[in-house]
Structures are given as C-alpha cells and as structure tokens.
C-alpha cells in the first residue's frame, strides 16, 4: 500500500522517514533523547538542526505539547570539525 | 506503578534490565525496575560500546568470555525486533613501553588458560592488522579476533522488551529516595512517586551505587569518576578492530555504522558526579589519536560527551549481597567495563538472588573481598 510517510525524510543524516519516527513514537519512545538513542535521529553531522523541530511537531501531534517536552541535549562541538584541525590548534606537545 | 514487588531493581541501565530479565526468565516475574530518567540514560548510553575479553584477572576474563557467547545469539535469544549490532572485529592492544609489554605477556598466558586464542604480535604483524597504526616506538601488541563492538542502546532495549514480555514492570522517571529496613532486613523502597513494599532490592545504580548503598546504611568502596568520549561522522570502513593503548590511556574503534568512537582516561581525574565535557579533552584526544592513527586527522568530530565510571579499588565489579543487610543485593563498581559484562551479570545476579547454583563463582567478587583482602587488581583499564 502507498504510504506517503515513507517518502518524507525527517532525518537526512540517518535516512529516517516520517513513518519511522511515527512508528517509534507509537512504540513509546516519547522524548527527543529517547528517540535519538534508539534511532540515531539527530546524531548526524547536522547536529539535529533539521530534524529536531520536525520531531517536536510529531511529539506534539500525539498530545505532548512542545512546552511539556523534555528538552533534548545539544552536545559540543556546535559544528563538525576535523581531528587534524583540533590537534593543530594546540601543537608543540609530543605524545609518543 | 505497583505498590509491592518481589524484587525491586534500582537503575535502568544495561545491568538493571539484564538482571530483571534473567530473574523473570527463571520464574521470578514480580519484578519492578526503577529508573530516575529513561533507560540507558546513565553510563550505558554514554559508553564506548566496546566488548573485550582480553583481561588480566580471572573474573573479568571469565565473565567477559561467557558474555561474548551470549551477545553472539542475543538477537534470537531475546527475540529482538531490531539488531544489537554485534561486530567481532577484534581488539588490538598496543604496548609502547617494555613494562606494558611484560604485563601483556602475563595477561595473555592467563587468557590462554581460559581458552582465549590471543595472538602476540610484533610491530610488523600489528600493522598487518591495522595498516594505519603508527608503529614508531611500538614494542608489541596483542590481538583477539572475537572482541568487538555492540550497540548499548539496543542491548538495553532488547533486555527491557524481553523482560516486559515476561511481566516485569519498568518505571522510568521514578527516583529512589530511600530504602526502608527493619531488624537487619530490607522491607521497602521509597520513591518520588510513592513507597513500594519489597524484601529484595538490587542496587544497579552505576555511578550512583554508593549513594543507594548509603540509603541502606551500607558503605561500599565505589566512587564515580568522569570519563570523556567523542564520536565522528560516519566514513567508509577502514578499521576493523578497536585499538587500545594503555600508555596513551586511549581507545578508538570504528562502529558498523561507520563513525569512530574514541575516549581517553585521565589519570588526574578526581572522584565526582560531573558530566561536563571539556575542550581540553577534545584537544588531547585529537593530538593523541592523530599521532597513533594518522589518517583519522581528516575525519570530523560531531559530538563529545562524558559519563561516569563506577570505580572500585581493584577495578573489578562487586556482585552479590552482604551479611549486614538481608535482602540487599548489588551489581555495581564496573570500573569502565560493565556493558560488556552485562549478559553474565544478569545471569549471575538472578541465580544468586534466587538461591540457585551460580554459573561462575561470584562469591569471589562480593563486597566481603575488601575486608578479606582478596582483591583482583585488574591491570587493563583505560
Ligand atoms: C565514557 C565511557 C566509556 C565506556 N566504555 C565502555 C566500553 O567500551 N565497554 C564497556 O563494557 N563499558 C564501558 N563503559 C562502562 C559502562 O558504561 C558501564 O560499566 C555500564 O554501562 C554500567 O551499566 P549499569 O547498568 O551498571 O549502570 P548505568 O548505565 O549507569 O545505569 C544506572 C542507572 O541508575 C539510575 N539511577 C541512579 N540513581 C538512581 C535513583 N536514585 N533512582 C532511580 N534510578 C537511579 C541512573 O539514572 C542510571 O540510568 C564506559 C563508561 C563510560 C562513562
């Protein structure tokens, strides 16, 4: 059967569709952090910037208003940065 | 939430849910798990997801070897609707000092006694296993193919679902605030959502294990210690095994998902409940890992965080009860390797609580060992 929710991408980094998210919410994963940990939604290079508001809207639509949602955690770094660039930022220390 | 239970398990990390499942599987189904946040919100969901058997003491070795066998068939055994993502890409432990190498040789002879097929490698052989390893100053390495990686969220989810199917109740966002005792035995648990009558409590509260024990009036030599960790963007597979260097206090593995997970131990870290992630960690991690595994310099870090190790003086867990208080059991003090031991922790604790013969001699790692002076002193912790 055609299901348009299977074609709506919510998390581009991890390739999760609206149908995937709805299914998890129905199974009882009811906060951003719980959804993130089970599906990796929001754990990709965009740091959840795209999917977070979309997931919040889905949680709202099952009766959890955004104001009552447990806020998800933002973790550093705020933009992906290479290990080489970080290491170069503090050169001169030898670790062999 | 029920008002009474045969067994109350405090802590919804991997160990709490594994214990609850194994109890229910053995017929003890009136089990309530209490978790102050959500499942795997503690160390379990913050861990390095590594599964290793190359230990230097008897009980860590035996528990980890038997746990790997259980991970191998866990998807089927727990009838899991997802995948625990168990990958056996091996662990390569690298020694950059002669002292480190001597310790490895001792460990390997013990590991072989328990049937583990560990290879002693010279630097050239180590490079065959991890071609991008920096072998400058490398003395030797040990490799065990059946070590690897597993997804901690999914393992916890798998145990929780299987436990619920057997009748276990898991109450999240419920915090234990007290333990009620009478005449030397447990009679109940207090929570922020009401009291529960029970005669059997299991302390599986991870870094908060000593606080829970205090509520029961028991001192245990377990303290929390922050450990930091990061993950990169996913890239094409280039590294099969976990690489671990005790000299650099470092571990680094590529997951089946493609991302690299890596962490450092900080020997100067003080005991405490802080979860704060620091820039200093990021810098030191980046420097050390780009020295040890140079091609990683081009991979981007997407997240860093921290979690608590629940440390004991001999870096070996404490399993079992205590003569001080009947009905009080504990599975704490995992010292940074409690995820990989969880399958056996679940079984041993359930057997012990139900008075069944135990699959391994857990009395060797009870709380009493500190008074007896029979410590294990695990040498291989990062
Ligand atoms: C950075 C890092 C890397 C690690 N890497 C590895 C690794 O690669 N391999 C490995 O095997 N292990 C690793 N570990 C160790 C591993 O994470 C732990 O040993 C393991 O997860 C412990 O599981 P647990 O269930 O005992 O504790 P936890 O997962 O900490 O669970 C305890 C739970 O108890 C809850 N709790 C506490 N107090 C209360 C209360 N009063 N009421 C109700 N609930 C309460 C907490 O919220 C928590 O969820 C690592 C740990 C860290 C921090």
XYZ file of C-alpha atoms and ligand atoms in Angstrom:
531
model
C 0.000 0.000 0.000
C 1.231 3.509 -0.826
C 2.253 5.366 2.290
C 3.453 8.901 1.744
C 5.027 8.981 5.219
C 7.603 6.500 3.906
C 8.751 9.120 1.411
C 9.040 12.066 3.749
C 12.576 12.268 5.120
C 12.795 13.632 8.652
C 16.463 12.973 9.444
C 18.661 13.402 6.373
C 21.854 12.318 8.107
C 20.477 8.958 9.174
C 17.899 8.499 6.444
C 14.876 8.254 8.728
C 11.389 8.830 7.351
C 8.272 10.241 8.940
C 6.917 6.690 9.058
C 9.986 5.533 11.038
C 9.540 8.330 13.571
C 5.792 7.790 13.935
C 6.334 4.086 14.480
C 8.857 4.718 17.272
C 6.596 7.284 18.944
C 3.776 4.741 18.840
C 6.063 2.178 20.461
C 6.521 4.519 23.416
C 9.725 6.460 22.749
C 8.338 9.809 23.868
C 11.197 12.303 24.152
C 13.842 13.700 21.821
C 16.630 11.930 23.703
C 14.860 8.576 23.768
C 14.142 8.789 20.036
C 17.696 9.865 19.362
C 19.201 6.986 21.266
C 17.098 4.314 19.647
C 17.287 5.598 16.056
C 20.297 7.994 15.865
C 17.832 10.688 14.775
C 19.679 13.997 15.252
C 23.060 12.371 15.851
C 24.464 13.084 12.402
C 26.702 15.852 11.097
C 23.836 18.418 11.081
C 23.566 18.001 14.873
C 19.794 17.708 14.677
C 19.265 21.167 13.229
C 16.899 19.870 10.564
C 15.076 17.058 12.301
C 14.661 18.412 15.822
C 11.749 20.808 15.095
C 10.114 18.184 12.875
C 10.296 15.552 15.589
C 8.996 18.033 18.150
C 5.995 18.622 15.895
C 5.329 14.868 15.721
C 5.514 14.560 19.513
C 3.094 17.480 19.729
C 0.686 15.734 17.400
C 0.442 12.734 19.769
C -0.507 15.028 22.616
C 2.808 16.188 24.088
C 2.903 19.980 23.646
C 6.360 21.380 22.914
C 6.323 23.240 26.238
C 5.998 19.904 28.082
C 8.585 18.055 26.027
C 11.766 17.203 27.869
C 14.360 19.346 26.085
C 16.881 17.330 24.115
C 20.551 17.791 24.817
C 22.818 19.743 22.468
C 26.351 18.457 22.584
C 29.552 20.213 21.515
C 31.191 20.874 19.077
C 28.454 23.006 17.568
C 29.833 22.414 14.080
C 31.687 19.295 12.923
C 35.465 19.890 12.895
C 38.283 17.557 11.816
C 40.509 15.864 14.369
C 43.501 17.263 12.471
C 42.290 20.845 12.863
C 41.687 20.356 16.581
C 45.125 18.763 17.038
C 46.843 21.582 15.093
C 45.146 24.128 17.321
C 47.399 23.004 20.149
C 50.668 21.966 18.570
C 54.029 21.587 20.235
C 53.116 18.817 22.660
C 54.695 15.447 21.998
C 52.732 12.362 22.887
C 54.762 9.351 21.783
C 3.264 1.612 39.349
C 2.699 -1.374 41.606
C 2.729 -0.887 45.402
C 4.711 -4.013 46.156
C 7.069 -6.316 44.294
C 9.020 -9.454 44.986
C 12.180 -7.765 43.699
C 12.883 -4.063 43.097
C 15.823 -3.292 40.821
C 17.220 0.236 41.177
C 18.695 1.513 37.889
C 17.568 1.181 34.295
C 20.981 0.759 32.751
C 22.008 -2.358 30.897
C 22.733 -4.208 34.139
C 19.417 -3.408 35.820
C 17.348 -4.578 32.865
C 19.521 -7.663 32.263
C 19.086 -8.701 35.913
C 15.307 -8.128 35.718
C 15.052 -10.219 32.557
C 17.110 -13.103 33.939
C 15.020 -13.130 37.141
C 11.779 -13.279 35.153
C 13.168 -15.956 32.876
C 13.783 -18.086 35.980
C 10.194 -17.678 37.113
C 10.518 -14.622 39.352
C 8.204 -12.318 37.431
C 7.017 -9.852 40.049
C 9.947 -7.537 39.356
C 9.894 -3.727 39.274
C 12.752 -1.721 37.723
C 13.022 1.901 38.866
C 14.904 4.419 36.732
C 15.157 8.105 37.563
C 15.376 9.185 33.921
C 14.950 6.985 30.845
C 16.532 3.617 30.018
C 20.272 3.807 29.239
C 20.432 7.449 30.376
C 23.383 6.673 32.669
C 26.769 5.197 31.794
C 25.219 2.625 29.470
C 24.083 5.181 26.883
C 27.325 7.104 27.184
C 29.784 4.266 26.868
C 32.368 3.312 24.258
C 30.338 0.277 23.191
C 33.437 -1.899 23.270
C 33.307 -5.618 24.034
C 36.624 -7.098 25.071
C 37.781 -10.353 26.601
C 41.486 -9.563 26.909
C 41.552 -9.015 30.659
C 44.275 -9.602 33.213
C 42.302 -11.178 36.079
C 40.215 -14.297 36.437
C 36.680 -12.994 36.975
C 36.781 -10.214 34.373
C 38.099 -12.791 31.921
C 35.539 -15.473 32.655
C 32.585 -13.078 32.750
C 33.577 -11.373 29.506
C 34.227 -14.639 27.652
C 30.830 -16.029 28.636
C 29.147 -12.692 27.864
C 30.519 -12.694 24.309
C 28.875 -16.071 23.726
C 25.590 -14.528 24.854
C 25.997 -11.449 22.617
C 26.541 -13.778 19.652
C 22.991 -15.166 19.866
C 21.259 -12.305 21.691
C 19.072 -11.120 18.792
C 17.463 -14.565 18.639
C 17.516 -15.366 22.366
C 15.749 -12.124 23.267
C 13.604 -12.178 20.105
C 14.710 -8.630 19.406
C 12.864 -6.648 16.729
C 15.975 -4.614 15.877
C 19.664 -5.561 15.789
C 22.119 -5.293 18.684
C 24.812 -4.615 16.016
C 27.382 -7.018 17.458
C 30.547 -6.883 15.365
C 33.581 -9.028 16.159
C 36.336 -7.021 14.513
C 38.764 -7.777 17.338
C 40.743 -5.663 19.795
C 44.363 -4.759 19.135
C 46.033 -3.771 22.411
C 49.271 -1.901 21.756
C 52.304 -1.576 24.087
C 54.685 1.364 23.664
C 56.791 0.532 26.752
C 58.683 -2.568 27.857
C 56.751 -2.644 31.127
C 53.474 -2.561 29.232
C 54.635 -5.398 27.011
C 55.672 -7.539 30.016
C 52.213 -7.049 31.513
C 50.597 -8.056 28.188
C 52.598 -11.285 28.077
C 51.424 -12.161 31.602
C 47.828 -11.342 30.662
C 47.987 -13.473 27.528
C 49.220 -16.538 29.368
C 46.263 -16.224 31.758
C 43.859 -15.551 28.856
C 45.042 -18.701 27.092
C 44.349 -20.754 30.231
C 40.706 -19.741 29.855
C 40.680 -20.758 26.224
C 41.079 -17.388 24.540
C 43.046 -17.533 21.288
C 45.077 -14.312 21.687
C 47.912 -13.536 19.285
C 51.149 -11.878 20.415
C 52.209 -9.567 17.554
C 55.439 -7.782 16.709
C 55.069 -4.281 15.215
C 55.003 -5.582 11.623
C 52.254 -8.059 12.473
C 50.299 -5.329 14.257
C 50.448 -3.233 11.081
C 49.039 -6.092 9.079
C 46.001 -5.963 11.350
C 45.703 -2.147 11.447
C 47.690 -0.797 8.469
C 47.415 2.855 9.511
C 48.801 2.251 13.041
C 51.842 4.378 13.942
C 54.451 1.796 14.975
C 57.153 4.306 15.958
C 58.241 3.107 19.392
C 55.772 0.215 19.399
C 57.135 -2.751 21.370
C 54.376 -5.247 20.653
C 50.642 -5.824 20.526
C 48.071 -8.474 21.346
C 45.086 -9.305 19.182
C 41.896 -11.214 19.832
C 39.504 -11.509 16.910
C 36.341 -12.302 18.870
C 36.385 -8.988 20.783
C 34.457 -6.109 19.234
C 31.554 -3.708 19.408
C 27.861 -3.808 20.275
C 25.132 -1.128 20.422
C 24.401 -0.381 24.115
C 21.036 1.348 23.485
C 19.814 -1.638 21.547
C 21.104 -4.221 24.034
C 19.299 -2.350 26.828
C 16.173 -2.046 24.680
C 16.322 -5.767 23.839
C 16.551 -6.818 27.506
C 13.840 -4.325 28.514
C 11.392 -5.550 25.885
C 12.050 -9.206 26.688
C 11.662 -8.501 30.415
C 8.358 -6.665 29.888
C 7.013 -9.557 27.843
C 7.631 -11.785 30.876
C 5.741 -9.415 33.162
C 8.483 -7.165 34.519
C 7.370 -3.574 35.122
C 9.814 -0.816 34.251
C 9.017 2.561 35.742
C 11.049 5.392 34.206
C 11.278 8.951 35.594
C 10.954 7.423 39.067
C 13.693 8.228 41.529
C 14.535 6.131 44.568
C 14.894 8.368 47.605
C 15.226 5.866 50.429
C 15.438 2.233 51.474
C 13.400 1.069 54.423
C 14.879 -1.563 56.713
C 13.745 -3.333 59.857
C 15.720 -5.666 62.097
C 18.558 -6.094 59.641
C 16.481 -6.684 56.557
C 15.017 -4.712 53.673
C 11.262 -4.103 53.827
C 10.681 -1.386 51.261
C 11.839 1.306 48.871
C 10.821 4.979 48.856
C 10.479 6.866 45.583
C 9.343 10.295 44.461
C 6.179 8.561 43.208
C 5.346 6.654 46.390
C 6.563 3.737 48.503
C 6.931 0.119 47.443
C 6.916 -2.837 49.795
C 9.607 -5.399 48.975
C 12.022 -7.707 50.739
C 14.568 -7.834 47.926
C 16.372 -4.850 46.427
C 19.081 -4.853 43.764
C 21.380 -1.855 43.608
C 22.257 -1.424 39.923
C 22.605 2.353 40.059
C 26.006 2.647 38.375
C 27.862 5.822 39.379
C 25.158 6.424 41.990
C 25.692 2.973 43.521
C 27.387 4.243 46.667
C 24.574 6.765 47.251
C 21.980 3.986 47.052
C 24.032 1.800 49.412
C 24.205 4.746 51.839
C 20.386 4.888 51.820
C 20.514 1.338 53.206
C 23.214 2.309 55.693
C 25.955 0.410 53.897
C 29.381 1.733 52.958
C 30.776 0.409 49.704
C 34.138 1.347 48.200
C 32.640 2.576 44.919
C 33.117 6.101 43.630
C 32.076 7.874 40.428
C 34.727 9.149 38.026
C 34.048 11.173 34.874
C 35.299 9.781 31.564
C 35.098 11.682 28.281
C 34.482 10.406 24.806
C 33.614 11.568 21.281
C 32.175 10.319 18.020
C 32.963 11.288 14.434
C 30.901 11.446 11.300
C 30.445 8.048 9.597
C 33.030 7.211 6.927
C 33.770 4.146 4.764
C 35.107 1.186 6.789
C 38.894 1.456 7.257
C 39.489 -0.041 10.712
C 38.246 -3.452 11.812
C 39.497 -3.701 15.389
C 39.339 -1.482 18.441
C 42.815 -0.051 19.040
C 43.644 0.430 22.690
C 46.799 1.920 24.189
C 47.195 1.915 27.957
C 50.293 4.083 27.577
C 48.202 6.805 25.904
C 45.121 5.967 28.031
C 43.254 5.774 24.748
C 40.800 3.598 22.849
C 39.412 4.075 19.344
C 37.097 1.930 17.257
C 35.090 2.276 14.055
C 31.495 1.146 14.549
C 29.479 -0.839 11.991
C 27.640 2.457 11.339
C 30.938 3.975 10.078
C 31.567 6.507 12.827
C 34.659 6.333 15.043
C 34.136 6.291 18.810
C 37.148 7.215 20.913
C 37.905 8.072 24.504
C 40.698 8.855 26.925
C 41.185 8.096 30.584
C 42.565 10.983 32.619
C 44.751 9.673 35.463
C 44.375 13.020 37.265
C 40.539 12.970 37.248
C 39.104 13.368 40.769
C 36.078 11.390 42.001
C 32.807 13.226 41.354
C 29.439 13.250 39.633
C 30.267 15.885 36.983
C 29.209 15.071 33.415
C 30.747 18.142 31.849
C 32.572 17.720 28.534
C 35.721 19.824 28.154
C 37.689 21.433 25.355
C 40.907 20.113 26.948
C 39.726 16.562 26.364
C 38.944 17.292 22.734
C 42.402 18.726 22.180
C 44.302 15.956 23.911
C 42.183 13.285 22.241
C 42.768 14.797 18.796
C 46.514 15.065 19.323
C 46.951 11.552 20.607
C 44.696 9.826 18.115
C 46.129 11.618 15.073
C 49.585 10.513 16.260
C 48.512 6.905 16.840
C 46.213 6.553 13.781
C 47.259 9.388 11.399
C 44.573 9.080 8.670
C 41.925 9.971 11.251
C 43.062 13.610 11.003
C 40.656 14.198 8.100
C 37.571 12.868 9.888
C 35.197 15.331 11.537
C 34.096 15.145 15.177
C 30.340 15.511 15.510
C 29.790 15.121 19.243
C 31.603 14.859 22.541
C 30.168 13.969 25.927
C 31.049 12.396 29.263
C 29.767 9.710 31.579
C 30.625 8.115 34.895
C 32.739 5.071 35.573
C 31.711 3.428 38.865
C 35.167 2.618 40.196
C 36.296 0.119 42.841
C 39.781 -0.062 44.391
C 40.662 -3.206 42.377
C 38.768 -2.155 39.230
C 36.603 -5.268 39.424
C 32.828 -5.169 39.986
C 31.052 -6.003 43.232
C 28.336 -8.628 42.775
C 26.157 -10.233 45.437
C 24.696 -9.470 48.832
C 26.040 -8.520 52.237
C 25.624 -10.090 55.681
C 24.998 -6.559 57.018
C 21.505 -6.349 55.486
C 19.343 -9.267 54.352
C 17.619 -8.697 51.015
C 20.090 -6.061 49.792
C 21.994 -7.104 46.674
C 24.345 -5.171 44.444
C 25.773 -5.160 40.959
C 27.993 -2.092 40.983
C 31.607 -0.991 40.625
C 32.023 -1.933 36.978
C 35.048 0.337 36.639
C 34.546 1.129 32.963
C 33.646 -2.300 31.621
C 30.133 -3.014 32.788
C 28.492 -3.020 29.388
C 30.479 -5.965 28.049
C 29.917 -7.938 31.279
C 26.168 -7.259 31.468
C 24.910 -10.544 29.965
C 26.727 -12.566 32.637
C 25.976 -10.019 35.374
C 22.281 -10.561 34.654
C 22.555 -14.334 34.893
C 24.813 -14.466 37.941
C 22.751 -11.955 39.909
C 19.492 -13.743 39.123
C 20.967 -17.095 40.157
C 22.399 -15.604 43.339
C 19.158 -13.815 44.340
C 17.054 -16.928 43.735
C 19.466 -19.138 45.663
C 20.353 -21.222 42.613
C 23.836 -22.605 41.915
C 25.767 -19.835 40.105
C 27.333 -20.363 36.671
C 30.584 -18.734 37.851
C 31.987 -18.377 41.407
C 30.596 -14.882 42.097
C 31.351 -15.144 45.790
C 34.934 -14.281 44.768
C 33.845 -10.764 43.827
C 31.445 -9.971 46.654
C 31.707 -6.909 48.895
C 33.406 -9.028 51.550
C 36.568 -9.381 49.458
C 37.754 -5.934 50.598
C 37.656 -6.976 54.253
C 39.231 -10.332 53.415
C 41.970 -8.641 51.384
C 41.250 -10.907 48.406
C 41.401 -8.273 45.696
C 41.746 -8.811 41.965
C 43.698 -5.687 40.871
C 42.755 -5.578 37.213
C 45.716 -4.101 35.318
C 43.996 -3.389 31.992
C 41.615 -0.449 32.450
C 41.689 2.781 30.389
C 32.880 7.237 28.583
C 32.614 5.807 28.966
C 33.055 4.773 28.141
C 32.794 3.439 28.461
N 33.172 2.461 27.602
C 32.826 1.182 27.853
C 33.085 0.163 26.904
O 33.614 0.418 25.818
N 32.705 -1.101 27.201
C 32.093 -1.415 28.386
O 31.795 -2.579 28.609
N 31.839 -0.467 29.298
C 32.180 0.824 29.055
N 31.897 1.786 29.975
C 31.312 1.396 31.259
C 29.841 1.097 31.115
O 29.182 2.183 30.504
C 29.218 0.847 32.485
O 30.014 -0.015 33.253
C 27.852 0.202 32.334
O 27.073 0.902 31.398
C 27.179 0.166 33.667
O 25.818 -0.162 33.479
P 24.876 -0.091 34.720
O 23.562 -0.546 34.269
O 25.518 -0.788 35.863
O 24.884 1.469 35.127
P 24.211 2.731 34.407
O 24.074 2.560 32.955
O 24.921 3.943 34.902
O 22.754 2.692 34.989
C 22.453 3.082 36.298
C 21.121 3.777 36.257
O 20.681 4.037 37.575
C 19.917 5.201 37.546
N 19.833 5.729 38.907
C 20.825 6.252 39.657
N 20.343 6.663 40.841
C 19.014 6.364 40.844
C 17.967 6.551 41.788
N 18.186 7.122 42.983
N 16.726 6.131 41.455
C 16.465 5.556 40.239
N 17.434 5.373 39.318
C 18.686 5.771 39.620
C 20.682 6.102 36.601
O 19.856 7.119 36.051
C 21.175 5.120 35.550
O 20.367 5.080 34.401
C 32.133 3.130 29.679
C 31.685 4.163 30.508
C 31.904 5.488 30.155
C 31.403 6.573 31.039
